[in-house]
PDB file of C-alpha atoms in Angstrom:
ATOM      1  CA  MET A  19      -0.259  -0.096   0.022  1.00  0.00           C
ATOM      2  CA  ASN A  20       1.345   3.555  -0.630  1.00  0.00           C
ATOM      3  CA  ASP A  21       1.991   5.727   2.392  1.00  0.00           C
ATOM      4  CA  GLU A  22       1.464   8.849   0.191  1.00  0.00           C
ATOM      5  CA  LEU A  23      -2.653   7.815  -0.069  1.00  0.00           C
ATOM      6  CA  LEU A  24      -2.869   8.134   3.602  1.00  0.00           C
ATOM      7  CA  LYS A  25      -1.987  11.424   3.989  1.00  0.00           C
ATOM      8  CA  LEU A  26      -4.626  14.173   4.838  1.00  0.00           C
ATOM      9  CA  ASP A  27      -3.152  16.605   2.758  1.00  0.00           C
ATOM     10  CA  ASN A  28      -3.735  13.862  -0.374  1.00  0.00           C
ATOM     11  CA  GLN A  29      -7.359  13.685   0.466  1.00  0.00           C
ATOM     12  CA  LEU A  30     -10.203  15.015  -1.582  1.00  0.00           C
ATOM     13  CA  CYS A  31     -12.732  14.142   1.014  1.00  0.00           C
ATOM     14  CA  PHE A  32     -10.939  16.639   3.553  1.00  0.00           C
ATOM     15  CA  PRO A  33     -11.048  20.362   2.173  1.00  0.00           C
ATOM     16  CA  LEU A  34     -14.552  19.333   0.735  1.00  0.00           C
ATOM     17  CA  TYR A  35     -15.274  18.371   4.408  1.00  0.00           C
ATOM     18  CA  ALA A  36     -13.591  21.244   5.989  1.00  0.00           C
ATOM     19  CA  ALA A  37     -14.805  24.208   3.345  1.00  0.00           C
ATOM     20  CA  ALA A  38     -18.244  22.692   4.119  1.00  0.00           C
ATOM     21  CA  ARG A  39     -18.102  23.074   7.766  1.00  0.00           C
ATOM     22  CA  LYS A  40     -16.517  26.323   7.283  1.00  0.00           C
ATOM     23  CA  ILE A  41     -19.221  27.535   4.869  1.00  0.00           C
ATOM     24  CA  THR A  42     -22.306  26.915   7.095  1.00  0.00           C
ATOM     25  CA  GLY A  43     -20.890  27.709  10.049  1.00  0.00           C
ATOM     26  CA  ALA A  44     -20.631  31.269   8.318  1.00  0.00           C
ATOM     27  CA  TYR A  45     -24.707  31.161   8.581  1.00  0.00           C
ATOM     28  CA  THR A  46     -24.334  30.746  12.370  1.00  0.00           C
ATOM     29  CA  PRO A  47     -24.413  34.090  13.450  1.00  0.00           C
ATOM     30  CA  TYR A  48     -27.020  35.277  11.325  1.00  0.00           C
ATOM     31  CA  LEU A  49     -28.949  32.011  11.864  1.00  0.00           C
ATOM     32  CA  LYS A  50     -29.005  31.816  15.825  1.00  0.00           C
ATOM     33  CA  PRO A  51     -30.667  34.682  16.858  1.00  0.00           C
ATOM     34  CA  LEU A  52     -33.802  33.660  15.140  1.00  0.00           C
ATOM     35  CA  GLY A  53     -33.233  30.273  16.698  1.00  0.00           C
ATOM     36  CA  LEU A  54     -32.151  28.162  13.429  1.00  0.00           C
ATOM     37  CA  THR A  55     -29.599  26.104  12.533  1.00  0.00           C
ATOM     38  CA  TYR A  56     -28.627  25.533   9.353  1.00  0.00           C
ATOM     39  CA  THR A  57     -29.886  22.753   8.448  1.00  0.00           C
ATOM     40  CA  GLN A  58     -33.507  24.256   9.607  1.00  0.00           C
ATOM     41  CA  TYR A  59     -33.070  27.352   7.160  1.00  0.00           C
ATOM     42  CA  ILE A  60     -32.083  24.472   3.943  1.00  0.00           C
ATOM     43  CA  LEU A  61     -35.552  23.321   5.215  1.00  0.00           C
ATOM     44  CA  PHE A  62     -36.958  26.195   5.174  1.00  0.00           C
ATOM     45  CA  LEU A  63     -35.493  27.326   1.571  1.00  0.00           C
ATOM     46  CA  VAL A  64     -37.142  23.978   0.457  1.00  0.00           C
ATOM     47  CA  LEU A  65     -40.180  24.955   1.513  1.00  0.00           C
ATOM     48  CA  TRP A  66     -40.682  28.820   0.704  1.00  0.00           C
ATOM     49  CA  GLU A  67     -39.546  27.406  -3.182  1.00  0.00           C
ATOM     50  CA  LYS A  68     -43.031  24.865  -3.048  1.00  0.00           C
ATOM     51  CA  ASP A  69     -45.592  24.850   0.257  1.00  0.00           C
ATOM     52  CA  ARG A  70     -47.386  21.781   0.075  1.00  0.00           C
ATOM     53  CA  VAL A  71     -44.345  19.081  -0.029  1.00  0.00           C
ATOM     54  CA  THR A  72     -44.253  15.940   0.950  1.00  0.00           C
ATOM     55  CA  VAL A  73     -41.852  14.590   4.028  1.00  0.00           C
ATOM     56  CA  SER A  74     -40.215  12.210   1.118  1.00  0.00           C
ATOM     57  CA  ASP A  75     -39.615  15.101  -1.854  1.00  0.00           C
ATOM     58  CA  ILE A  76     -38.037  17.093   1.135  1.00  0.00           C
ATOM     59  CA  CYS A  77     -35.841  14.444   1.687  1.00  0.00           C
ATOM     60  CA  GLU A  78     -34.704  13.842  -1.893  1.00  0.00           C
ATOM     61  CA  LYS A  79     -34.102  17.771  -2.136  1.00  0.00           C
ATOM     62  CA  LEU A  80     -32.024  17.819   0.803  1.00  0.00           C
ATOM     63  CA  MET A  81     -30.134  14.720  -0.090  1.00  0.00           C
ATOM     64  CA  LEU A  82     -31.526  13.443   3.554  1.00  0.00           C
ATOM     65  CA  ASP A  83     -32.760  10.764   5.427  1.00  0.00           C
ATOM     66  CA  SER A  84     -36.138  11.340   7.030  1.00  0.00           C
ATOM     67  CA  GLY A  85     -34.555   9.953   9.990  1.00  0.00           C
ATOM     68  CA  THR A  86     -32.619  13.251   9.576  1.00  0.00           C
ATOM     69  CA  VAL A  87     -36.133  15.157   8.031  1.00  0.00           C
ATOM     70  CA  THR A  88     -38.562  14.176  10.622  1.00  0.00           C
ATOM     71  CA  PRO A  89     -36.900  15.650  13.413  1.00  0.00           C
ATOM     72  CA  LEU A  90     -36.315  18.924  12.227  1.00  0.00           C
ATOM     73  CA  LEU A  91     -39.775  19.485  11.030  1.00  0.00           C
ATOM     74  CA  LYS A  92     -40.873  17.980  14.293  1.00  0.00           C
ATOM     75  CA  LYS A  93     -39.086  20.989  16.130  1.00  0.00           C
ATOM     76  CA  LEU A  94     -40.398  23.844  13.834  1.00  0.00           C
ATOM     77  CA  GLU A  95     -44.017  22.357  14.286  1.00  0.00           C
ATOM     78  CA  ALA A  96     -43.675  23.001  17.453  1.00  0.00           C
ATOM     79  CA  LYS A  97     -41.751  26.273  16.880  1.00  0.00           C
ATOM     80  CA  GLY A  98     -44.998  26.581  15.134  1.00  0.00           C
ATOM     81  CA  TYR A  99     -43.781  26.769  11.711  1.00  0.00           C
ATOM     82  CA  LEU A 100     -45.159  24.420  10.163  1.00  0.00           C
ATOM     83  CA  ARG A 101     -47.714  21.884  10.712  1.00  0.00           C
ATOM     84  CA  ARG A 102     -47.792  18.080   9.123  1.00  0.00           C
ATOM     85  CA  GLU A 103     -50.726  16.523   7.494  1.00  0.00           C
ATOM     86  CA  ARG A 104     -51.322  12.847   6.086  1.00  0.00           C
ATOM     87  CA  CYS A 105     -52.022  12.819   2.410  1.00  0.00           C
ATOM     88  CA  GLU A 106     -55.546  11.641   2.070  1.00  0.00           C
ATOM     89  CA  CYS A 107     -55.046   9.718  -0.139  1.00  0.00           C
ATOM     90  CA  ASP A 108     -51.755   7.550   0.754  1.00  0.00           C
ATOM     91  CA  GLU A 109     -51.794   7.348   4.975  1.00  0.00           C
ATOM     92  CA  ARG A 110     -48.492   6.427   4.610  1.00  0.00           C
ATOM     93  CA  CYS A 111     -47.406   9.827   3.277  1.00  0.00           C
ATOM     94  CA  VAL A 112     -46.738  13.102   4.955  1.00  0.00           C
ATOM     95  CA  ILE A 113     -46.990  17.021   3.493  1.00  0.00           C
ATOM     96  CA  VAL A 114     -45.312  19.465   5.413  1.00  0.00           C
ATOM     97  CA  VAL A 115     -47.200  22.782   5.340  1.00  0.00           C
ATOM     98  CA  LEU A 116     -45.979  26.332   6.284  1.00  0.00           C
ATOM     99  CA  THR A 117     -48.222  28.047   8.440  1.00  0.00           C
ATOM    100  CA  ASP A 118     -48.294  32.089   8.701  1.00  0.00           C
ATOM    101  CA  GLU A 119     -44.970  32.220  10.794  1.00  0.00           C
ATOM    102  CA  GLY A 120     -43.234  29.556   8.522  1.00  0.00           C
ATOM    103  CA  ARG A 121     -43.607  32.149   5.600  1.00  0.00           C
ATOM    104  CA  ALA A 122     -42.867  35.722   7.597  1.00  0.00           C
ATOM    105  CA  MET A 123     -39.246  33.540   8.354  1.00  0.00           C
ATOM    106  CA  LYS A 124     -38.668  34.460   4.939  1.00  0.00           C
ATOM    107  CA  GLU A 125     -38.098  37.728   5.164  1.00  0.00           C
ATOM    108  CA  LYS A 126     -36.144  37.939   8.796  1.00  0.00           C
ATOM    109  CA  VAL A 127     -33.521  36.073   6.588  1.00  0.00           C
ATOM    110  CA  ARG A 128     -33.732  37.303   3.513  1.00  0.00           C
ATOM    111  CA  ASP A 129     -30.041  39.304   3.267  1.00  0.00           C
ATOM    112  CA  ILE A 130     -28.516  36.336   4.622  1.00  0.00           C
ATOM    113  CA  PRO A 131     -27.355  34.688   1.348  1.00  0.00           C
ATOM    114  CA  GLU A 132     -25.582  37.837   0.347  1.00  0.00           C
ATOM    115  CA  LYS A 133     -24.111  38.163   3.806  1.00  0.00           C
ATOM    116  CA  VAL A 134     -22.680  35.036   3.751  1.00  0.00           C
ATOM    117  CA  GLY A 135     -21.751  35.262   0.101  1.00  0.00           C
ATOM    118  CA  SER A 136     -19.484  37.888   0.835  1.00  0.00           C
ATOM    119  CA  CYS A 137     -16.890  36.252   3.086  1.00  0.00           C
ATOM    120  CA  ILE A 138     -16.257  34.116   0.344  1.00  0.00           C
ATOM    121  CA  LYS A 139     -13.627  35.617  -1.388  1.00  0.00           C
ATOM    122  CA  LEU A 140     -13.231  34.242  -4.952  1.00  0.00           C
ATOM    123  CA  PRO A 141     -14.538  35.878  -7.949  1.00  0.00           C
ATOM    124  CA  PRO A 142     -17.860  34.949  -9.442  1.00  0.00           C
ATOM    125  CA  GLU A 143     -16.858  32.769 -12.268  1.00  0.00           C
ATOM    126  CA  ARG A 144     -14.622  30.427  -9.164  1.00  0.00           C
ATOM    127  CA  VAL A 145     -17.665  30.308  -7.264  1.00  0.00           C
ATOM    128  CA  GLU A 146     -20.105  29.319 -10.747  1.00  0.00           C
ATOM    129  CA  GLU A 147     -16.896  26.874 -11.585  1.00  0.00           C
ATOM    130  CA  LEU A 148     -16.840  25.389  -7.989  1.00  0.00           C
ATOM    131  CA  TYR A 149     -20.863  25.275  -8.148  1.00  0.00           C
ATOM    132  CA  GLU A 150     -20.934  23.107 -11.445  1.00  0.00           C
ATOM    133  CA  THR A 151     -18.173  21.079  -9.813  1.00  0.00           C
ATOM    134  CA  LEU A 152     -19.745  20.442  -6.393  1.00  0.00           C
ATOM    135  CA  TYR A 153     -22.950  19.464  -8.601  1.00  0.00           C
ATOM    136  CA  MET A 154     -21.177  16.878 -10.553  1.00  0.00           C
ATOM    137  CA  ILE A 155     -20.175  15.232  -7.964  1.00  0.00           C
ATOM    138  CA  LEU A 156     -23.409  14.945  -5.995  1.00  0.00           C
ATOM    139  CA  ASN A 157     -25.337  14.022  -9.277  1.00  0.00           C
ATOM    140  CA  ASP A 158     -22.771  11.230 -10.061  1.00  0.00           C
TER     141      ASP A 158
END
């Protein structure tokens, strides 16, 4: 076995992991005062894009399993931001619906993407290239 392969500096996974942590951490000062985590925030992004969506569609969109998404939904439901309803045509299907409070949260976070984006010191063309490369990895 080649020991070079086992060096941290030779691992593609490490800079991806560290960069992801750094970027999600950049959201914390903006989300914490609102009582939100980054994962709750991205769940809201899905719901603001399309309200009345199934849990399975949320899981697919966020690339998370239901064991991760369900506790997030329960916490946001307890805070009054959404409600979960059984689908009339299939009892196994759960539909997530934003409340007025959940829709109002959108205004409170409206400037966060710009604030976090300004923390990333990359020229716009490199950001676009990185975005495309990451989705190539995710969609493989």
